[in-house]
mmCIF file with all atom_site columns, C-alpha atoms in Angstrom:
data_model
loop_
_atom_site.group_PDB
_atom_site.id
_atom_site.type_symbol
_atom_site.label_atom_id
_atom_site.label_alt_id
_atom_site.label_comp_id
_atom_site.label_asym_id
_atom_site.label_entity_id
_atom_site.label_seq_id
_atom_site.pdbx_PDB_ins_code
_atom_site.Cartn_x
_atom_site.Cartn_y
_atom_site.Cartn_z
_atom_site.occupancy
_atom_site.B_iso_or_equiv
_atom_site.pdbx_formal_charge
_atom_site.auth_seq_id
_atom_site.auth_comp_id
_atom_site.auth_asym_id
_atom_site.auth_atom_id
_atom_site.pdbx_PDB_model_num
ATOM 1   C CA . MET A 1 1   ? -7.643  -45.185 -11.185 1.00 95.00 ? 15  MET A CA 1
ATOM 2   C CA . LYS A 1 2   ? -4.697  -43.873 -9.201  1.00 98.00 ? 16  LYS A CA 1
ATOM 3   C CA . ARG A 1 3   ? -6.552  -40.986 -7.541  1.00 98.00 ? 17  ARG A CA 1
ATOM 4   C CA . LEU A 1 4   ? -10.209 -40.122 -7.022  1.00 98.00 ? 18  LEU A CA 1
ATOM 5   C CA . ALA A 1 5   ? -11.706 -36.790 -6.101  1.00 98.00 ? 19  ALA A CA 1
ATOM 6   C CA . VAL A 1 6   ? -14.002 -37.525 -3.160  1.00 98.00 ? 20  VAL A CA 1
ATOM 7   C CA . TYR A 1 7   ? -16.930 -35.155 -2.750  1.00 98.00 ? 21  TYR A CA 1
ATOM 8   C CA . CYS A 1 8   ? -18.681 -35.159 0.627   1.00 97.00 ? 22  CYS A CA 1
ATOM 9   C CA . GLY A 1 9   ? -19.995 -32.989 3.407   1.00 95.00 ? 23  GLY A CA 1
ATOM 10  C CA . SER A 1 10  ? -18.007 -31.034 5.969   1.00 94.00 ? 24  SER A CA 1
ATOM 11  C CA . ALA A 1 11  ? -20.848 -31.585 8.448   1.00 95.00 ? 25  ALA A CA 1
ATOM 12  C CA . THR A 1 12  ? -21.280 -34.511 10.826  1.00 95.00 ? 26  THR A CA 1
ATOM 13  C CA . PRO A 1 13  ? -24.924 -35.649 10.730  1.00 96.00 ? 27  PRO A CA 1
ATOM 14  C CA . GLU A 1 14  ? -26.421 -37.192 13.853  1.00 96.00 ? 28  GLU A CA 1
ATOM 15  C CA . ASP A 1 15  ? -26.908 -40.628 12.253  1.00 97.00 ? 29  ASP A CA 1
ATOM 16  C CA . PRO A 1 16  ? -23.541 -42.452 12.580  1.00 97.00 ? 30  PRO A CA 1
ATOM 17  C CA . ILE A 1 17  ? -24.019 -44.263 9.243   1.00 98.00 ? 31  ILE A CA 1
ATOM 18  C CA . TYR A 1 18  ? -22.671 -41.232 7.380   1.00 98.00 ? 32  TYR A CA 1
ATOM 19  C CA . LEU A 1 19  ? -19.458 -40.950 9.393   1.00 98.00 ? 33  LEU A CA 1
ATOM 20  C CA . GLU A 1 20  ? -19.003 -44.725 9.156   1.00 98.00 ? 34  GLU A CA 1
ATOM 21  C CA . THR A 1 21  ? -19.465 -44.496 5.376   1.00 98.00 ? 35  THR A CA 1
ATOM 22  C CA . ALA A 1 22  ? -16.823 -41.763 5.111   1.00 98.00 ? 36  ALA A CA 1
ATOM 23  C CA . ARG A 1 23  ? -14.342 -43.786 7.161   1.00 98.00 ? 37  ARG A CA 1
ATOM 24  C CA . HIS A 1 24  ? -15.035 -46.877 5.063   1.00 98.00 ? 38  HIS A CA 1
ATOM 25  C CA . VAL A 1 25  ? -14.413 -44.883 1.870   1.00 98.00 ? 39  VAL A CA 1
ATOM 26  C CA . GLY A 1 26  ? -11.074 -43.554 3.139   1.00 98.00 ? 40  GLY A CA 1
ATOM 27  C CA . ARG A 1 27  ? -9.872  -46.992 4.285   1.00 98.00 ? 41  ARG A CA 1
ATOM 28  C CA . THR A 1 28  ? -11.054 -48.769 1.140   1.00 98.00 ? 42  THR A CA 1
ATOM 29  C CA . LEU A 1 29  ? -9.438  -46.312 -1.241  1.00 98.00 ? 43  LEU A CA 1
ATOM 30  C CA . ALA A 1 30  ? -6.137  -46.540 0.652   1.00 98.00 ? 44  ALA A CA 1
ATOM 31  C CA . THR A 1 31  ? -6.311  -50.349 0.693   1.00 98.00 ? 45  THR A CA 1
ATOM 32  C CA . ARG A 1 32  ? -6.893  -50.358 -3.075  1.00 98.00 ? 46  ARG A CA 1
ATOM 33  C CA . GLY A 1 33  ? -3.941  -48.014 -3.611  1.00 98.00 ? 47  GLY A CA 1
ATOM 34  C CA . ILE A 1 34  ? -6.192  -45.163 -4.759  1.00 98.00 ? 48  ILE A CA 1
ATOM 35  C CA . GLY A 1 35  ? -5.213  -41.701 -3.547  1.00 98.00 ? 49  GLY A CA 1
ATOM 36  C CA . VAL A 1 36  ? -7.809  -39.273 -2.217  1.00 98.00 ? 50  VAL A CA 1
ATOM 37  C CA . VAL A 1 37  ? -8.159  -35.774 -3.652  1.00 98.00 ? 51  VAL A CA 1
ATOM 38  C CA . TYR A 1 38  ? -10.633 -33.816 -1.540  1.00 98.00 ? 52  TYR A CA 1
ATOM 39  C CA . GLY A 1 39  ? -11.625 -30.434 -0.136  1.00 96.00 ? 53  GLY A CA 1
ATOM 40  C CA . GLY A 1 40  ? -8.797  -30.212 2.406   1.00 96.00 ? 54  GLY A CA 1
ATOM 41  C CA . GLY A 1 41  ? -10.973 -29.889 5.502   1.00 95.00 ? 55  GLY A CA 1
ATOM 42  C CA . ARG A 1 42  ? -10.550 -31.572 8.870   1.00 95.00 ? 56  ARG A CA 1
ATOM 43  C CA . LEU A 1 43  ? -14.225 -31.472 9.868   1.00 95.00 ? 57  LEU A CA 1
ATOM 44  C CA . GLY A 1 44  ? -17.193 -33.763 9.245   1.00 96.00 ? 58  GLY A CA 1
ATOM 45  C CA . LEU A 1 45  ? -17.208 -36.425 6.574   1.00 97.00 ? 59  LEU A CA 1
ATOM 46  C CA . MET A 1 46  ? -14.309 -34.712 4.800   1.00 97.00 ? 60  MET A CA 1
ATOM 47  C CA . GLY A 1 47  ? -12.071 -35.113 7.823   1.00 97.00 ? 61  GLY A CA 1
ATOM 48  C CA . ALA A 1 48  ? -13.213 -38.711 8.350   1.00 98.00 ? 62  ALA A CA 1
ATOM 49  C CA . VAL A 1 49  ? -12.349 -39.689 4.759   1.00 98.00 ? 63  VAL A CA 1
ATOM 50  C CA . ALA A 1 50  ? -8.919  -38.055 5.040   1.00 98.00 ? 64  ALA A CA 1
ATOM 51  C CA . ASP A 1 51  ? -8.082  -39.427 8.494   1.00 98.00 ? 65  ASP A CA 1
ATOM 52  C CA . SER A 1 52  ? -9.143  -42.967 7.584   1.00 98.00 ? 66  SER A CA 1
ATOM 53  C CA . ALA A 1 53  ? -7.168  -42.944 4.346   1.00 98.00 ? 67  ALA A CA 1
ATOM 54  C CA . LEU A 1 54  ? -4.078  -41.595 6.109   1.00 98.00 ? 68  LEU A CA 1
ATOM 55  C CA . GLU A 1 55  ? -4.397  -44.156 8.941   1.00 98.00 ? 69  GLU A CA 1
ATOM 56  C CA . ALA A 1 56  ? -4.501  -46.903 6.285   1.00 98.00 ? 70  ALA A CA 1
ATOM 57  C CA . GLY A 1 57  ? -1.326  -45.557 4.654   1.00 98.00 ? 71  GLY A CA 1
ATOM 58  C CA . GLY A 1 58  ? -3.022  -43.819 1.734   1.00 98.00 ? 72  GLY A CA 1
ATOM 59  C CA . GLU A 1 59  ? -2.204  -40.638 -0.134  1.00 98.00 ? 73  GLU A CA 1
ATOM 60  C CA . VAL A 1 60  ? -4.440  -37.648 0.683   1.00 98.00 ? 74  VAL A CA 1
ATOM 61  C CA . ILE A 1 61  ? -4.276  -34.424 -1.311  1.00 98.00 ? 75  ILE A CA 1
ATOM 62  C CA . GLY A 1 62  ? -6.328  -31.573 0.102   1.00 97.00 ? 76  GLY A CA 1
ATOM 63  C CA . ILE A 1 63  ? -7.352  -28.536 -1.926  1.00 97.00 ? 77  ILE A CA 1
ATOM 64  C CA . ILE A 1 64  ? -8.810  -25.734 0.157   1.00 96.00 ? 78  ILE A CA 1
ATOM 65  C CA . PRO A 1 65  ? -9.684  -22.083 -0.512  1.00 93.00 ? 79  PRO A CA 1
ATOM 66  C CA . GLU A 1 66  ? -7.760  -19.433 1.437   1.00 92.00 ? 80  GLU A CA 1
ATOM 67  C CA . ALA A 1 67  ? -10.923 -18.275 3.214   1.00 90.00 ? 81  ALA A CA 1
ATOM 68  C CA . LEU A 1 68  ? -11.432 -21.714 4.777   1.00 89.00 ? 82  LEU A CA 1
ATOM 69  C CA . VAL A 1 69  ? -7.800  -21.883 5.892   1.00 87.00 ? 83  VAL A CA 1
ATOM 70  C CA . GLY A 1 70  ? -8.430  -18.595 7.685   1.00 77.00 ? 84  GLY A CA 1
ATOM 71  C CA . ALA A 1 71  ? -11.453 -20.170 9.386   1.00 76.00 ? 85  ALA A CA 1
ATOM 72  C CA . GLU A 1 72  ? -9.066  -22.847 10.747  1.00 75.00 ? 86  GLU A CA 1
ATOM 73  C CA . VAL A 1 73  ? -10.771 -25.819 9.105   1.00 89.00 ? 87  VAL A CA 1
ATOM 74  C CA . ALA A 1 74  ? -7.752  -26.948 7.029   1.00 93.00 ? 88  ALA A CA 1
ATOM 75  C CA . HIS A 1 75  ? -6.460  -30.494 7.577   1.00 94.00 ? 89  HIS A CA 1
ATOM 76  C CA . ARG A 1 76  ? -2.742  -29.968 8.240   1.00 94.00 ? 90  ARG A CA 1
ATOM 77  C CA . GLY A 1 77  ? -1.975  -33.715 8.201   1.00 95.00 ? 91  GLY A CA 1
ATOM 78  C CA . CYS A 1 78  ? -2.585  -34.291 4.471   1.00 97.00 ? 92  CYS A CA 1
ATOM 79  C CA . THR A 1 79  ? 0.099   -35.764 2.259   1.00 98.00 ? 93  THR A CA 1
ATOM 80  C CA . GLU A 1 80  ? -0.212  -32.487 0.324   1.00 97.00 ? 94  GLU A CA 1
ATOM 81  C CA . LEU A 1 81  ? -2.349  -29.447 1.105   1.00 97.00 ? 95  LEU A CA 1
ATOM 82  C CA . HIS A 1 82  ? -2.909  -26.935 -1.698  1.00 96.00 ? 96  HIS A CA 1
ATOM 83  C CA . VAL A 1 83  ? -4.295  -23.531 -0.734  1.00 96.00 ? 97  VAL A CA 1
ATOM 84  C CA . VAL A 1 84  ? -6.116  -21.901 -3.654  1.00 96.00 ? 98  VAL A CA 1
ATOM 85  C CA . SER A 1 85  ? -7.768  -18.544 -4.194  1.00 94.00 ? 99  SER A CA 1
ATOM 86  C CA . GLY A 1 86  ? -11.353 -19.774 -4.570  1.00 93.00 ? 100 GLY A CA 1
ATOM 87  C CA . MET A 1 87  ? -13.838 -22.491 -5.474  1.00 92.00 ? 101 MET A CA 1
ATOM 88  C CA . HIS A 1 88  ? -13.309 -22.397 -9.256  1.00 92.00 ? 102 HIS A CA 1
ATOM 89  C CA . GLU A 1 89  ? -9.589  -23.044 -8.897  1.00 95.00 ? 103 GLU A CA 1
ATOM 90  C CA . ARG A 1 90  ? -10.326 -25.736 -6.318  1.00 95.00 ? 104 ARG A CA 1
ATOM 91  C CA . LYS A 1 91  ? -12.690 -27.643 -8.636  1.00 93.00 ? 105 LYS A CA 1
ATOM 92  C CA . LYS A 1 92  ? -10.295 -27.347 -11.571 1.00 94.00 ? 106 LYS A CA 1
ATOM 93  C CA . MET A 1 93  ? -7.558  -28.899 -9.437  1.00 96.00 ? 107 MET A CA 1
ATOM 94  C CA . PHE A 1 94  ? -9.922  -31.725 -8.432  1.00 96.00 ? 108 PHE A CA 1
ATOM 95  C CA . THR A 1 95  ? -10.345 -32.482 -12.128 1.00 95.00 ? 109 THR A CA 1
ATOM 96  C CA . ASP A 1 96  ? -6.671  -32.091 -13.005 1.00 96.00 ? 110 ASP A CA 1
ATOM 97  C CA . LEU A 1 97  ? -5.356  -34.273 -10.146 1.00 97.00 ? 111 LEU A CA 1
ATOM 98  C CA . SER A 1 98  ? -7.897  -37.102 -10.222 1.00 98.00 ? 112 SER A CA 1
ATOM 99  C CA . ASP A 1 99  ? -8.806  -40.009 -12.473 1.00 98.00 ? 113 ASP A CA 1
ATOM 100 C CA . GLY A 1 100 ? -12.478 -39.872 -11.507 1.00 98.00 ? 114 GLY A CA 1
ATOM 101 C CA . PHE A 1 101 ? -14.998 -38.488 -9.029  1.00 98.00 ? 115 PHE A CA 1
ATOM 102 C CA . LEU A 1 102 ? -16.647 -40.268 -6.096  1.00 98.00 ? 116 LEU A CA 1
ATOM 103 C CA . THR A 1 103 ? -19.546 -38.556 -4.367  1.00 98.00 ? 117 THR A CA 1
ATOM 104 C CA . ILE A 1 104 ? -20.724 -39.735 -0.945  1.00 98.00 ? 118 ILE A CA 1
ATOM 105 C CA . PRO A 1 105 ? -23.384 -38.043 1.218   1.00 98.00 ? 119 PRO A CA 1
ATOM 106 C CA . GLY A 1 106 ? -23.109 -34.300 1.573   1.00 97.00 ? 120 GLY A CA 1
ATOM 107 C CA . GLY A 1 107 ? -24.947 -31.026 1.195   1.00 97.00 ? 121 GLY A CA 1
ATOM 108 C CA . VAL A 1 108 ? -25.064 -28.085 -1.192  1.00 96.00 ? 122 VAL A CA 1
ATOM 109 C CA . GLY A 1 109 ? -21.313 -27.939 -1.893  1.00 94.00 ? 123 GLY A CA 1
ATOM 110 C CA . THR A 1 110 ? -21.260 -31.671 -2.584  1.00 97.00 ? 124 THR A CA 1
ATOM 111 C CA . MET A 1 111 ? -24.150 -31.309 -5.034  1.00 97.00 ? 125 MET A CA 1
ATOM 112 C CA . ASP A 1 112 ? -22.370 -28.427 -6.776  1.00 96.00 ? 126 ASP A CA 1
ATOM 113 C CA . GLU A 1 113 ? -19.281 -30.608 -7.235  1.00 96.00 ? 127 GLU A CA 1
ATOM 114 C CA . LEU A 1 114 ? -21.245 -33.660 -8.422  1.00 98.00 ? 128 LEU A CA 1
ATOM 115 C CA . TRP A 1 115 ? -23.311 -31.777 -11.000 1.00 97.00 ? 129 TRP A CA 1
ATOM 116 C CA . GLU A 1 116 ? -20.271 -29.898 -12.292 1.00 96.00 ? 130 GLU A CA 1
ATOM 117 C CA . ALA A 1 117 ? -18.386 -33.194 -12.777 1.00 97.00 ? 131 ALA A CA 1
ATOM 118 C CA . ILE A 1 118 ? -21.382 -34.572 -14.700 1.00 97.00 ? 132 ILE A CA 1
ATOM 119 C CA . SER A 1 119 ? -21.835 -31.387 -16.736 1.00 96.00 ? 133 SER A CA 1
ATOM 120 C CA . TRP A 1 120 ? -18.149 -31.239 -17.638 1.00 95.00 ? 134 TRP A CA 1
ATOM 121 C CA . ALA A 1 121 ? -18.283 -34.911 -18.669 1.00 95.00 ? 135 ALA A CA 1
ATOM 122 C CA . GLN A 1 122 ? -21.308 -34.290 -20.928 1.00 94.00 ? 136 GLN A CA 1
ATOM 123 C CA . LEU A 1 123 ? -19.547 -31.410 -22.610 1.00 94.00 ? 137 LEU A CA 1
ATOM 124 C CA . GLY A 1 124 ? -16.164 -33.069 -22.940 1.00 93.00 ? 138 GLY A CA 1
ATOM 125 C CA . TYR A 1 125 ? -13.968 -31.173 -20.493 1.00 93.00 ? 139 TYR A CA 1
ATOM 126 C CA . HIS A 1 126 ? -13.105 -34.606 -19.079 1.00 95.00 ? 140 HIS A CA 1
ATOM 127 C CA . THR A 1 127 ? -13.938 -38.252 -19.830 1.00 95.00 ? 141 THR A CA 1
ATOM 128 C CA . LYS A 1 128 ? -13.502 -39.586 -16.291 1.00 97.00 ? 142 LYS A CA 1
ATOM 129 C CA . PRO A 1 129 ? -15.997 -41.723 -14.354 1.00 98.00 ? 143 PRO A CA 1
ATOM 130 C CA . VAL A 1 130 ? -18.419 -39.977 -12.003 1.00 98.00 ? 144 VAL A CA 1
ATOM 131 C CA . GLY A 1 131 ? -19.570 -42.266 -9.182  1.00 98.00 ? 145 GLY A CA 1
ATOM 132 C CA . LEU A 1 132 ? -22.362 -41.758 -6.666  1.00 98.00 ? 146 LEU A CA 1
ATOM 133 C CA . LEU A 1 133 ? -22.349 -43.886 -3.515  1.00 98.00 ? 147 LEU A CA 1
ATOM 134 C CA . ASN A 1 134 ? -25.966 -44.215 -2.448  1.00 98.00 ? 148 ASN A CA 1
ATOM 135 C CA . ALA A 1 135 ? -25.144 -45.016 1.189   1.00 97.00 ? 149 ALA A CA 1
ATOM 136 C CA . ALA A 1 136 ? -28.195 -45.785 3.317   1.00 96.00 ? 150 ALA A CA 1
ATOM 137 C CA . GLY A 1 137 ? -30.439 -44.698 0.425   1.00 98.00 ? 151 GLY A CA 1
ATOM 138 C CA . PHE A 1 138 ? -29.345 -41.087 0.932   1.00 98.00 ? 152 PHE A CA 1
ATOM 139 C CA . TYR A 1 139 ? -29.495 -40.313 -2.790  1.00 98.00 ? 153 TYR A CA 1
ATOM 140 C CA . ASN A 1 140 ? -32.683 -42.210 -3.712  1.00 98.00 ? 154 ASN A CA 1
ATOM 141 C CA . ASP A 1 141 ? -34.577 -39.025 -4.619  1.00 98.00 ? 155 ASP A CA 1
ATOM 142 C CA . LEU A 1 142 ? -31.613 -37.571 -6.524  1.00 98.00 ? 156 LEU A CA 1
ATOM 143 C CA . ILE A 1 143 ? -31.303 -40.783 -8.553  1.00 98.00 ? 157 ILE A CA 1
ATOM 144 C CA . ALA A 1 144 ? -35.034 -40.610 -9.342  1.00 98.00 ? 158 ALA A CA 1
ATOM 145 C CA . PHE A 1 145 ? -34.651 -36.941 -10.330 1.00 98.00 ? 159 PHE A CA 1
ATOM 146 C CA . ASN A 1 146 ? -31.748 -37.799 -12.650 1.00 97.00 ? 160 ASN A CA 1
ATOM 147 C CA . ARG A 1 147 ? -33.800 -40.623 -14.203 1.00 97.00 ? 161 ARG A CA 1
ATOM 148 C CA . ASN A 1 148 ? -36.655 -38.149 -14.746 1.00 98.00 ? 162 ASN A CA 1
ATOM 149 C CA . MET A 1 149 ? -34.297 -35.740 -16.537 1.00 97.00 ? 163 MET A CA 1
ATOM 150 C CA . VAL A 1 150 ? -33.325 -38.622 -18.846 1.00 97.00 ? 164 VAL A CA 1
ATOM 151 C CA . GLU A 1 151 ? -36.957 -39.687 -19.445 1.00 97.00 ? 165 GLU A CA 1
ATOM 152 C CA . VAL A 1 152 ? -38.122 -36.123 -20.154 1.00 98.00 ? 166 VAL A CA 1
ATOM 153 C CA . GLY A 1 153 ? -35.212 -35.524 -22.531 1.00 96.00 ? 167 GLY A CA 1
ATOM 154 C CA . PHE A 1 154 ? -33.045 -33.010 -20.686 1.00 96.00 ? 168 PHE A CA 1
ATOM 155 C CA . ILE A 1 155 ? -30.256 -35.572 -20.524 1.00 95.00 ? 169 ILE A CA 1
ATOM 156 C CA . ARG A 1 156 ? -29.416 -37.121 -23.885 1.00 92.00 ? 170 ARG A CA 1
ATOM 157 C CA . PRO A 1 157 ? -29.449 -40.935 -24.169 1.00 92.00 ? 171 PRO A CA 1
ATOM 158 C CA . ALA A 1 158 ? -25.698 -40.835 -24.892 1.00 92.00 ? 172 ALA A CA 1
ATOM 159 C CA . HIS A 1 159 ? -25.159 -39.200 -21.487 1.00 94.00 ? 173 HIS A CA 1
ATOM 160 C CA . ALA A 1 160 ? -27.620 -41.190 -19.381 1.00 95.00 ? 174 ALA A CA 1
ATOM 161 C CA . GLY A 1 161 ? -24.850 -43.406 -18.017 1.00 95.00 ? 175 GLY A CA 1
ATOM 162 C CA . ILE A 1 162 ? -22.430 -40.691 -16.912 1.00 97.00 ? 176 ILE A CA 1
ATOM 163 C CA . MET A 1 163 ? -23.583 -40.860 -13.298 1.00 98.00 ? 177 MET A CA 1
ATOM 164 C CA . ILE A 1 164 ? -22.559 -44.316 -12.088 1.00 98.00 ? 178 ILE A CA 1
ATOM 165 C CA . VAL A 1 165 ? -24.583 -45.372 -9.051  1.00 98.00 ? 179 VAL A CA 1
ATOM 166 C CA . ASP A 1 166 ? -24.301 -48.151 -6.507  1.00 98.00 ? 180 ASP A CA 1
ATOM 167 C CA . ALA A 1 167 ? -25.102 -48.656 -2.827  1.00 98.00 ? 181 ALA A CA 1
ATOM 168 C CA . GLY A 1 168 ? -21.927 -50.701 -2.299  1.00 98.00 ? 182 GLY A CA 1
ATOM 169 C CA . LEU A 1 169 ? -18.494 -49.105 -2.467  1.00 98.00 ? 183 LEU A CA 1
ATOM 170 C CA . ASP A 1 170 ? -16.604 -52.061 -3.926  1.00 98.00 ? 184 ASP A CA 1
ATOM 171 C CA . ASP A 1 171 ? -19.168 -52.565 -6.687  1.00 98.00 ? 185 ASP A CA 1
ATOM 172 C CA . LEU A 1 172 ? -19.196 -48.833 -7.424  1.00 98.00 ? 186 LEU A CA 1
ATOM 173 C CA . LEU A 1 173 ? -15.405 -48.674 -7.678  1.00 98.00 ? 187 LEU A CA 1
ATOM 174 C CA . ASP A 1 174 ? -15.423 -51.691 -10.020 1.00 98.00 ? 188 ASP A CA 1
ATOM 175 C CA . LYS A 1 175 ? -18.054 -50.014 -12.221 1.00 98.00 ? 189 LYS A CA 1
ATOM 176 C CA . MET A 1 176 ? -16.033 -46.807 -12.264 1.00 98.00 ? 190 MET A CA 1
ATOM 177 C CA . ALA A 1 177 ? -12.863 -48.683 -13.241 1.00 97.00 ? 191 ALA A CA 1
ATOM 178 C CA . ALA A 1 178 ? -14.751 -50.312 -16.138 1.00 97.00 ? 192 ALA A CA 1
ATOM 179 C CA . TYR A 1 179 ? -16.295 -47.024 -17.347 1.00 97.00 ? 193 TYR A CA 1
ATOM 180 C CA . VAL A 1 180 ? -16.138 -46.459 -21.099 1.00 94.00 ? 194 VAL A CA 1
ATOM 181 C CA . PRO A 1 181 ? -16.345 -42.753 -21.993 1.00 92.00 ? 195 PRO A CA 1
ATOM 182 C CA . HIS A 1 182 ? -19.425 -41.612 -23.884 1.00 89.00 ? 196 HIS A CA 1
ATOM 183 C CA . LYS A 1 183 ? -19.622 -39.333 -26.907 1.00 88.00 ? 197 LYS A CA 1
ATOM 184 C CA . THR A 1 184 ? -19.285 -35.780 -25.625 1.00 90.00 ? 198 THR A CA 1
ATOM 185 C CA . ILE A 1 185 ? -21.282 -32.755 -26.754 1.00 87.00 ? 199 ILE A CA 1
ATOM 186 C CA . PHE A 1 186 ? -18.073 -31.233 -28.120 1.00 85.00 ? 200 PHE A CA 1
ATOM 187 C CA . ALA A 1 187 ? -17.759 -34.271 -30.423 1.00 85.00 ? 201 ALA A CA 1
ATOM 188 C CA . MET A 1 188 ? -21.398 -34.070 -31.656 1.00 78.00 ? 202 MET A CA 1
ATOM 189 C CA . LYS A 1 189 ? -22.845 -32.178 -34.583 1.00 73.00 ? 203 LYS A CA 1
ATOM 190 C CA . ALA A 1 190 ? -25.701 -29.742 -34.071 1.00 71.00 ? 204 ALA A CA 1
ATOM 191 C CA . GLU A 1 191 ? -28.229 -32.108 -35.674 1.00 68.00 ? 205 GLU A CA 1
ATOM 192 C CA . ASN A 1 192 ? -27.384 -34.723 -33.019 1.00 68.00 ? 206 ASN A CA 1
ATOM 193 C CA . LEU A 1 193 ? -28.014 -32.345 -30.155 1.00 62.00 ? 207 LEU A CA 1
#
């Protein structure tokens, strides 16, 4: 994995564990020689990931919609900053420029990005690993919800392992590096769906 798309919040929650997690992610990826592809913002967890990766000598590629540049939230210190027309183009670039997806705590936008990465993997638009860092148990309920979707049958057994979960970053990155792509929906016959 040469580059990972990092999905996270642009907010800064009161509990310092989230900001510390973002900084740890940025430093660790840079130390491992893995570039960061992210939302291009300078605020919140996004900014912390970018700043920490840059401080550790890492590559940081920001992809930000024009409207957010106008709101003055763009991180001008990125290795590269791509300004795009909207969210669809932004997410396509995340996929095109990265070798996988790493989600850390965040809000609605982060969830949109995570579920799209999983959905696209199920279908076959990409075969890249999708990691979820369950820092401080933040995603416990989401992990249980995903497990319920598998148990009920809304997620096929072949796709149950797309979301790779761990509470520790190093272990999660190792699992992501070892990921073996599953059989995609595009490769299945109707009787197998």
